[in-house]
Short mmCIF file of C-alpha atoms in Angstrom, two decimals:
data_model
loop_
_atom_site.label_atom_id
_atom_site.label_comp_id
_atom_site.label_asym_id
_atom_site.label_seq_id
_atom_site.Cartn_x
_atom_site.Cartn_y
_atom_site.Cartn_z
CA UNK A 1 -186.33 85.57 42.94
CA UNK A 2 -185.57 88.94 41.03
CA UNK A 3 -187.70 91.26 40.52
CA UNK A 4 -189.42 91.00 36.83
CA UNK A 5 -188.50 93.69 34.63
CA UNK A 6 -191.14 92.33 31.71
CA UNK A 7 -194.61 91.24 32.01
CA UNK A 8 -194.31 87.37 31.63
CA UNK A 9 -196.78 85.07 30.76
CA UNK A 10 -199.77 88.15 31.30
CA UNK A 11 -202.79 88.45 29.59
CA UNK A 12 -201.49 90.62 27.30
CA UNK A 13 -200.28 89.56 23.95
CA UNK A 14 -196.89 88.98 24.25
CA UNK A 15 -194.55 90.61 21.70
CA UNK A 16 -192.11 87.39 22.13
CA UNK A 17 -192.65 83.77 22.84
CA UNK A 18 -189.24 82.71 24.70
CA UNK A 19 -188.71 79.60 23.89
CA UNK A 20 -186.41 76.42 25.72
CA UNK A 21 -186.45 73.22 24.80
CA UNK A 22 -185.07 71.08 27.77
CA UNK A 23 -184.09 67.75 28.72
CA UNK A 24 -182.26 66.64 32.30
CA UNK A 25 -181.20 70.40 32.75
CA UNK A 26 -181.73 70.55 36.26
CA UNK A 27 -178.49 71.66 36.93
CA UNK A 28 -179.26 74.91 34.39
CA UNK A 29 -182.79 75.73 33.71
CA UNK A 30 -182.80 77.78 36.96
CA UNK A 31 -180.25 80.47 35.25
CA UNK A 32 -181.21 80.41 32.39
CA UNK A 33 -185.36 81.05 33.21
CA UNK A 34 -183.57 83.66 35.70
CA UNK A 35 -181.97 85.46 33.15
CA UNK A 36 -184.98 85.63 31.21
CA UNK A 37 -186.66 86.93 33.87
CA UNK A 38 -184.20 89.51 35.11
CA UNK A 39 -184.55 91.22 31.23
CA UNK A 40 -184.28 95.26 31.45
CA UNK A 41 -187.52 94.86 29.14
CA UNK A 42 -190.54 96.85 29.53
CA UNK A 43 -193.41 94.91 26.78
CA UNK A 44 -195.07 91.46 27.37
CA UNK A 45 -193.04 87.94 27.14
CA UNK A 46 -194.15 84.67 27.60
CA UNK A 47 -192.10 81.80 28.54
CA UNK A 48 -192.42 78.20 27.23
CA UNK A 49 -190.71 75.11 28.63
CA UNK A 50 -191.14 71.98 26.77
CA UNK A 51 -189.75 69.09 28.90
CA UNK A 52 -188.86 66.09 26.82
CA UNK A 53 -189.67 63.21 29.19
CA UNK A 54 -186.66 64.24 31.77
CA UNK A 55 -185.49 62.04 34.00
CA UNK A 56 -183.93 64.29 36.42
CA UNK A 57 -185.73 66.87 38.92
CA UNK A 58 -186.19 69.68 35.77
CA UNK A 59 -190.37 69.66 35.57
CA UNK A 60 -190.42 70.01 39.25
CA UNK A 61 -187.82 72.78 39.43
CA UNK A 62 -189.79 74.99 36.86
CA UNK A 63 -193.42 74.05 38.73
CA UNK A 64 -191.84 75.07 41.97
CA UNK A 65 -189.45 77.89 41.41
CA UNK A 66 -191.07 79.44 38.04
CA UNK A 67 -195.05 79.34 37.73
CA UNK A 68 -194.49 82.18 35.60
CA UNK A 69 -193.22 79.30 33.02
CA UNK A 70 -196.14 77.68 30.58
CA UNK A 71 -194.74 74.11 30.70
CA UNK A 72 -195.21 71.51 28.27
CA UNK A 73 -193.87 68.13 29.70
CA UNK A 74 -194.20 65.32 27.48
CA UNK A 75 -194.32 61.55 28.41
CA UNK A 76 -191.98 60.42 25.59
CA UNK A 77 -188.70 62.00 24.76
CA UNK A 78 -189.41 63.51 20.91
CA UNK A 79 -186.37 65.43 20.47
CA UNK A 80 -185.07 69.04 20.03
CA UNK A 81 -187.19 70.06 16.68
CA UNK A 82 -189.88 68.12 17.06
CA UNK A 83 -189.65 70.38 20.98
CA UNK A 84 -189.00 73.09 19.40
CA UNK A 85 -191.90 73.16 16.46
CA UNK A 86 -194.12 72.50 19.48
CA UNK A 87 -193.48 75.14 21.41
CA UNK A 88 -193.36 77.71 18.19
CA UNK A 89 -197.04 76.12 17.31
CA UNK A 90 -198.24 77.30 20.84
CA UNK A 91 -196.68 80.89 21.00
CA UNK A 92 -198.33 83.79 21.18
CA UNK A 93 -195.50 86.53 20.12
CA UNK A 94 -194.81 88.41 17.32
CA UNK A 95 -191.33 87.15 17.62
CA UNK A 96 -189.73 83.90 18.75
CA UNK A 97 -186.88 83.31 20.62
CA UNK A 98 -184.99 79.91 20.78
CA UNK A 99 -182.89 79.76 23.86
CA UNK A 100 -181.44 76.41 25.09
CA UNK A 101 -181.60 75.16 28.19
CA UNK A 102 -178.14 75.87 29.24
CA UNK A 103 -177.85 79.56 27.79
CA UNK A 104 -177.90 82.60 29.90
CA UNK A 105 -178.84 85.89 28.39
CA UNK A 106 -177.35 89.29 29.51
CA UNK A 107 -179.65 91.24 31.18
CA UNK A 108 -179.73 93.55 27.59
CA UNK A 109 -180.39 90.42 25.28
CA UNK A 110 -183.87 90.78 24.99
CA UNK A 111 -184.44 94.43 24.23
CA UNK A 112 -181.65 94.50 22.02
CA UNK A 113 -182.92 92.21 19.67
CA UNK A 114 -186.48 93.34 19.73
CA UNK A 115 -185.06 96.86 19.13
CA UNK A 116 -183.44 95.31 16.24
CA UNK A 117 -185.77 93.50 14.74
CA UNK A 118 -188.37 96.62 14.94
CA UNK A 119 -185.66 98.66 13.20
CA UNK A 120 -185.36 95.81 10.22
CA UNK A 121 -187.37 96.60 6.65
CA UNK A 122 -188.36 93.02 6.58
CA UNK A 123 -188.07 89.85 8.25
CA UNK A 124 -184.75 88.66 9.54
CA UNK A 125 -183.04 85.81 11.60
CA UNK A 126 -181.10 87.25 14.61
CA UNK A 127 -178.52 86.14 17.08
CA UNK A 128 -175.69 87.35 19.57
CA UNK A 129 -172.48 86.92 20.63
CA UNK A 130 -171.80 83.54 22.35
CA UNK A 131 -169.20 83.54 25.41
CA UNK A 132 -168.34 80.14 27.48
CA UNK A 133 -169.61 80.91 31.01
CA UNK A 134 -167.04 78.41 31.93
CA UNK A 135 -164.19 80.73 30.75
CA UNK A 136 -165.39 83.98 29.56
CA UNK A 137 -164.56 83.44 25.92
CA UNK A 138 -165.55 84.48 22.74
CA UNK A 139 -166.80 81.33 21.11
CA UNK A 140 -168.49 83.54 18.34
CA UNK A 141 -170.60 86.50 16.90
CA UNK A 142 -172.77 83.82 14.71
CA UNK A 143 -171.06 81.14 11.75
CA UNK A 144 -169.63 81.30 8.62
CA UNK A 145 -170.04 78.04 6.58
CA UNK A 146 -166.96 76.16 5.15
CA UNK A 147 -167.17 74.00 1.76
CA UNK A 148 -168.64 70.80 3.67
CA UNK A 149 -171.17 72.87 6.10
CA UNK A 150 -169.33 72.77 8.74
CA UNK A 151 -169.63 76.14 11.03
CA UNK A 152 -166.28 78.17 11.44
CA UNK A 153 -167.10 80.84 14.14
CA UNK A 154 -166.90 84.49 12.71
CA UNK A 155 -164.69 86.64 15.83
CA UNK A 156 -164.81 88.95 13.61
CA UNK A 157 -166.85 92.45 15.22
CA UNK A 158 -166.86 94.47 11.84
CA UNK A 159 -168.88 91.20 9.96
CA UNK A 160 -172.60 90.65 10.93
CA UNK A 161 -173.61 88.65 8.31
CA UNK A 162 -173.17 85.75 8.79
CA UNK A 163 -173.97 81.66 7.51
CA UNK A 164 -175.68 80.92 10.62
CA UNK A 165 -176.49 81.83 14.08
CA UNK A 166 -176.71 79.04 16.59
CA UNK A 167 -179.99 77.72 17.83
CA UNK A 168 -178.91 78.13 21.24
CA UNK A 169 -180.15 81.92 20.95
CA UNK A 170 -181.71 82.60 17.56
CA UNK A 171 -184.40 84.62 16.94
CA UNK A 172 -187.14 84.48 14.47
CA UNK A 173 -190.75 86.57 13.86
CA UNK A 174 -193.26 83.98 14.07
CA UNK A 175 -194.63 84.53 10.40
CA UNK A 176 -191.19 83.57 9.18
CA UNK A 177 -190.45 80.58 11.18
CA UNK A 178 -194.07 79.82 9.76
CA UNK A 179 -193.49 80.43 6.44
CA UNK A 180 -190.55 78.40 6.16
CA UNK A 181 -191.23 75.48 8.03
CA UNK A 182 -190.02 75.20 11.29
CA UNK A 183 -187.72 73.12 12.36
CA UNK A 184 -187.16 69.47 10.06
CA UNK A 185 -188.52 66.97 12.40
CA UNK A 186 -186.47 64.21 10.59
CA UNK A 187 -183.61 65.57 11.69
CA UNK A 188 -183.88 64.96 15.25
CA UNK A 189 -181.29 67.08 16.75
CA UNK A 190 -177.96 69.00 15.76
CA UNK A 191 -177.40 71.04 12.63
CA UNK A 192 -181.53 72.12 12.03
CA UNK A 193 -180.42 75.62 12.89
CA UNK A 194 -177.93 75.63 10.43
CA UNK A 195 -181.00 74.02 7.77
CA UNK A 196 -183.63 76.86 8.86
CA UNK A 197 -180.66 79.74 8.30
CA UNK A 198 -179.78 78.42 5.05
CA UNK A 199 -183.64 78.53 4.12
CA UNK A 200 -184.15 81.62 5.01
CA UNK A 201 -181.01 82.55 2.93
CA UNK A 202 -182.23 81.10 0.14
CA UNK A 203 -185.70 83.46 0.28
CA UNK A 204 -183.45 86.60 0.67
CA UNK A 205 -184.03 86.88 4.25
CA UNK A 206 -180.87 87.97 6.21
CA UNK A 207 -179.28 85.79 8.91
CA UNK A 208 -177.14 88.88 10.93
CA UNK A 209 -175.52 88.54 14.63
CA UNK A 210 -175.79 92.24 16.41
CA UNK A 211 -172.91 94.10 17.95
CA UNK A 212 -174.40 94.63 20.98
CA UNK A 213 -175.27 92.30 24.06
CA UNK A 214 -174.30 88.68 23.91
CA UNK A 215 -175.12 85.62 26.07
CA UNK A 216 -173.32 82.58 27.94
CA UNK A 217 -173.34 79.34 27.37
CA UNK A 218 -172.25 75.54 29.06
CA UNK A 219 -171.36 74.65 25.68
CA UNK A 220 -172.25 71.08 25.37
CA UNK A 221 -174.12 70.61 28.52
CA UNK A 222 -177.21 70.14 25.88
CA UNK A 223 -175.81 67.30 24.29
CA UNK A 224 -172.85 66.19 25.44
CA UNK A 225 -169.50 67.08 23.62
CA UNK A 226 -169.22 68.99 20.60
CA UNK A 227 -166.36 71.26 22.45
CA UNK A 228 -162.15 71.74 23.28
CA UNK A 229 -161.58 70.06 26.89
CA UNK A 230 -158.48 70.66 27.86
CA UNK A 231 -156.91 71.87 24.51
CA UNK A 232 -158.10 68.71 23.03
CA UNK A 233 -161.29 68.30 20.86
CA UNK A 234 -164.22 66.13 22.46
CA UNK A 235 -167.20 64.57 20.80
CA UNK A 236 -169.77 61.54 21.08
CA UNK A 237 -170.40 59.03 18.67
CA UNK A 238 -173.91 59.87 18.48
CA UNK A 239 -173.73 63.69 18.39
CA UNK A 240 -170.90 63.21 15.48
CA UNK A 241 -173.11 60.49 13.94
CA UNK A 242 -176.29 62.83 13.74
CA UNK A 243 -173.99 66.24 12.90
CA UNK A 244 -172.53 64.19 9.95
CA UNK A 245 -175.68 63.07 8.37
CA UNK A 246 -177.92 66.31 8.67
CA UNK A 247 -174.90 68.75 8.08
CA UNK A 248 -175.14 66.44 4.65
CA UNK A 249 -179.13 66.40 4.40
CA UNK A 250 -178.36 69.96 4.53
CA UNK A 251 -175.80 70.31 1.84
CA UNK A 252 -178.37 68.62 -0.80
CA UNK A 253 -181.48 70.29 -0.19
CA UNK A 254 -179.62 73.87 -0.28
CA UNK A 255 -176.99 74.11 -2.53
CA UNK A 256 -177.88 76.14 -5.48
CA UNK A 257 -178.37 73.70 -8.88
CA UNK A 258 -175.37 74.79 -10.69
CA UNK A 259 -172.94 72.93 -8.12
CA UNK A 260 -174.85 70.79 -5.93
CA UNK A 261 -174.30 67.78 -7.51
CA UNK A 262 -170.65 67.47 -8.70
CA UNK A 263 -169.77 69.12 -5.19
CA UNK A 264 -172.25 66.84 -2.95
CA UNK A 265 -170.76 64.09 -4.35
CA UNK A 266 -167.15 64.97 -3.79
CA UNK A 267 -168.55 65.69 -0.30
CA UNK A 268 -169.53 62.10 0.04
CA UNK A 269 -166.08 60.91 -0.91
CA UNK A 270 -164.47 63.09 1.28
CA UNK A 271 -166.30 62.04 3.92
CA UNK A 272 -166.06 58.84 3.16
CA UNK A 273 -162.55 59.00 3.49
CA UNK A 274 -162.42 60.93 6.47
CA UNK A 275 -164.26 58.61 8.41
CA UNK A 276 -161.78 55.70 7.28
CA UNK A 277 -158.67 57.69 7.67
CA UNK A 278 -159.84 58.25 10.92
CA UNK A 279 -160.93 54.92 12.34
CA UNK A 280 -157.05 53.70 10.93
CA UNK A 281 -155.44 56.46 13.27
CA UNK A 282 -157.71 56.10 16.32
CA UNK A 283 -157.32 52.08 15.50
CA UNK A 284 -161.32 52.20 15.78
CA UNK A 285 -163.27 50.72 12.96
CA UNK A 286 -166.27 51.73 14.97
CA UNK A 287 -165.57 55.11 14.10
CA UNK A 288 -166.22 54.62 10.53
CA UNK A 289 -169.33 51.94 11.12
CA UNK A 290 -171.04 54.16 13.81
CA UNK A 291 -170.72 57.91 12.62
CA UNK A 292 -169.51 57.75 8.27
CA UNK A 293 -171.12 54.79 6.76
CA UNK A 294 -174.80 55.39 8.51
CA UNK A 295 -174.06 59.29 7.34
CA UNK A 296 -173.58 57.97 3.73
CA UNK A 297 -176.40 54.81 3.54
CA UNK A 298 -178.68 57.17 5.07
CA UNK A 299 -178.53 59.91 2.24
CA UNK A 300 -178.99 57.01 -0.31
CA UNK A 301 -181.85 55.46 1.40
CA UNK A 302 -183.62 59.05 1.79
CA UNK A 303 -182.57 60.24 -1.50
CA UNK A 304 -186.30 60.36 -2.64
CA UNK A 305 -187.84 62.35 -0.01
CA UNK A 306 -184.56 64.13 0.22
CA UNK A 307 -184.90 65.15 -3.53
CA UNK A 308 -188.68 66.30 -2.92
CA UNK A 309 -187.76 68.59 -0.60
CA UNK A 310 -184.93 70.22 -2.45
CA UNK A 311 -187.70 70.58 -5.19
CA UNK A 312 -189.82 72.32 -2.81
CA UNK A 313 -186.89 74.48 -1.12
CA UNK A 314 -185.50 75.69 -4.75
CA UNK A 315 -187.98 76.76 -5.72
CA UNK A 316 -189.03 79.48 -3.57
CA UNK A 317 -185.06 80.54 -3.60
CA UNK A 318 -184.49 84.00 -4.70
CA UNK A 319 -180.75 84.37 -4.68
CA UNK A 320 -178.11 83.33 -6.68
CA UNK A 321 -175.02 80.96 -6.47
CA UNK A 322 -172.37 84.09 -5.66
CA UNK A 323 -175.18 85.37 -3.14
CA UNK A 324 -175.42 82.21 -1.69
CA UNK A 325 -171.37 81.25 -1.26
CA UNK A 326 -170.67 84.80 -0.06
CA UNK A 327 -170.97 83.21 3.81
CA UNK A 328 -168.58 80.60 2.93
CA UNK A 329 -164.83 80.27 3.77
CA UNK A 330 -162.48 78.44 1.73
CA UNK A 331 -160.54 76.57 4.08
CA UNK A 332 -161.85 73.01 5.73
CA UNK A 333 -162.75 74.16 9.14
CA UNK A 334 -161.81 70.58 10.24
CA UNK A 335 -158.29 70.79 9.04
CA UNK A 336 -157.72 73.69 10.83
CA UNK A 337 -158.76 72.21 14.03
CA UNK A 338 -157.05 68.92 13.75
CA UNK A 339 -153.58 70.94 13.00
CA UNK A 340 -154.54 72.90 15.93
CA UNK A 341 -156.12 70.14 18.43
CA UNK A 342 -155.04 66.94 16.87
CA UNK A 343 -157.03 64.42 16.70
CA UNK A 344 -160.45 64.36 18.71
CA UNK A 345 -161.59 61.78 21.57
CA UNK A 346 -164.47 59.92 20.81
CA UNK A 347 -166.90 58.99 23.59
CA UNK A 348 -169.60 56.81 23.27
#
């Protein structure tokens, strides 16, 4: 094992909390709790694992190889936020640090964004770069939003602010992620980074990807699809099923007032007709029935609690509609990449 270049898990208060939320990641927890402990960083960190009931050899891996790690394995699987919130509730550090289980961070990553972050005049979400450590791309320098909240990677180098950075590597001070919430439990997985960057939009805090360093990534080792295979678009019914409906829970709760409503509901038909348009073509009804209609019954059937915490979200917002859109791109991401990719393969 590498030498540590940070105290980890000392008795010192730590300035960050790293923390990865894992589930079956034997085949990556190793580099990435390497990485994290090969950091050119000279304060305090603490490491936190929380295991969610895996099935593979992962607790025994970080028990063996990494007793630096504080490990929280749970009995029942709970899910990414509800992992996530967990681990948050435990740290110690000043500053947070979400880093998924297959992410590796250049040796730089930490000290950059603590550097950062010092150097900010208030609070601020932070991410980096993301490269495929399958290929060496650029998959992107945080998200822009497009009119149906789906991310469109900003390549840009110039632009660092930015919609969203991905949870894979986002970092947070603790009194923020406080303040605002955490992660929503109720959404289970996929698209709650996208919710807590939008919140923190909506309170004036800026959501900014840095210049410098970066960090690798198995995209969709996590969770399974999500990715291009092959120059061809790949997906599960599940992930697309739970992107779909909290992308949407999203949409609601955040939208300024003066559009939300005519333009959620034309999101809805959209949608709608996406999902049917797309079950004709792929001559899979199951498409619509397992990823569209649940999307769509789902905002209905929540539409109270959904509406009480829009209440709750607007009003602490402190920006205005222009403010808001300025991290939104006109053009439907998804058209792009069906004219690019055609249409994507669905596994179950």
């Amino acid at each position: 094992m590498a030498q540590e270049a940070a105290a980890v898990n000392s008795t010192a208060d730590p300035v960050c909390s790293i923390c990865i939320a894992n589930f079956n990641g034997e085949a990556v927890i190793g580099p990435c709790l390497q990485s994290v402990l090969n950091q050119d960083f000279d304060q305090p960190l603490e490491i936190i694992v929380h295991d969610d009931a895996s099935t593979d050899d992962s607790v025994g891996i970080i028990r063996t190889q990494f007793p630096e790690v504080t490990l929280i394995a749970n009995d029942e699987n709970a899910g990414y936020c509800v992992s996530n919130n967990r681990m948050v509730a435990r740290a110690r550090g000043r500053y947070i640090l979400l880093l998924n289980n297959d992410a590796v961070l250049h040796r730089d990553a930490v000290g950059t964004l603590f550097r950062h972050a010092e150097e900010q005049p208030g609070p601020a979400i932070l991410g980096l770069p993301q490269y495929d450590i399958e290929t060496g791309a650029l998959i992107d320098r945080g998200s822009l939003l497009d009119p149906f909240m789906n991310p469109v990677p900003n390549l840009d180098p110039g632009r660092t602010d930015v919609g969203m950075v991905m949870g894979s590597c986002l970092w947070i001070p603790k009194a923020l992620w406080d303040d605002l919430g955490g992660f929503p439990e109720w959404f289970g997985s996929l698209a709650e980074d996208m919710y807590l960057c939008c919140l923190a939009r909506l309170r004036g805090v800026p959501v900014t990807v840095l210049p410098e360093s970066s960090y690798d990534h198995w995209v969709g080792r996590s969770f399974k699809g999500g990715k291009v295979v092959g120059n061809a678009l790949q997906t599960s019914y599940r992930r697309r099923a739970l992107s779909e409906r909290n992308k949407s829970y999203t949409f609601f709760v955040c939208w300024p007032t003066a559009l939300v409503y005519p333009c959620f509901a034309f999101h809805l038909v959209i949608l709608s007709l996406e999902g049917l348009l797309l079950s004709a073509l792929k001559a899979d009804r199951n498409i619509f029935r397992s990823i569209y209609l649940p999307c769509v019954t789902s905002v209905w059937k929540e539409k109270n609690c959904l509406m009480q915490e829009r209440n709750r979200v607007q009003r602490s917002s402190r920006i205005g509609l222009v403010r808001f859109l300025r991290v939104f791109t006109p053009v439907p991401y998804k058209m792009k990449m069906l004219m690019r990719f055609g249409l994507p393969a669905i596994r179950s």
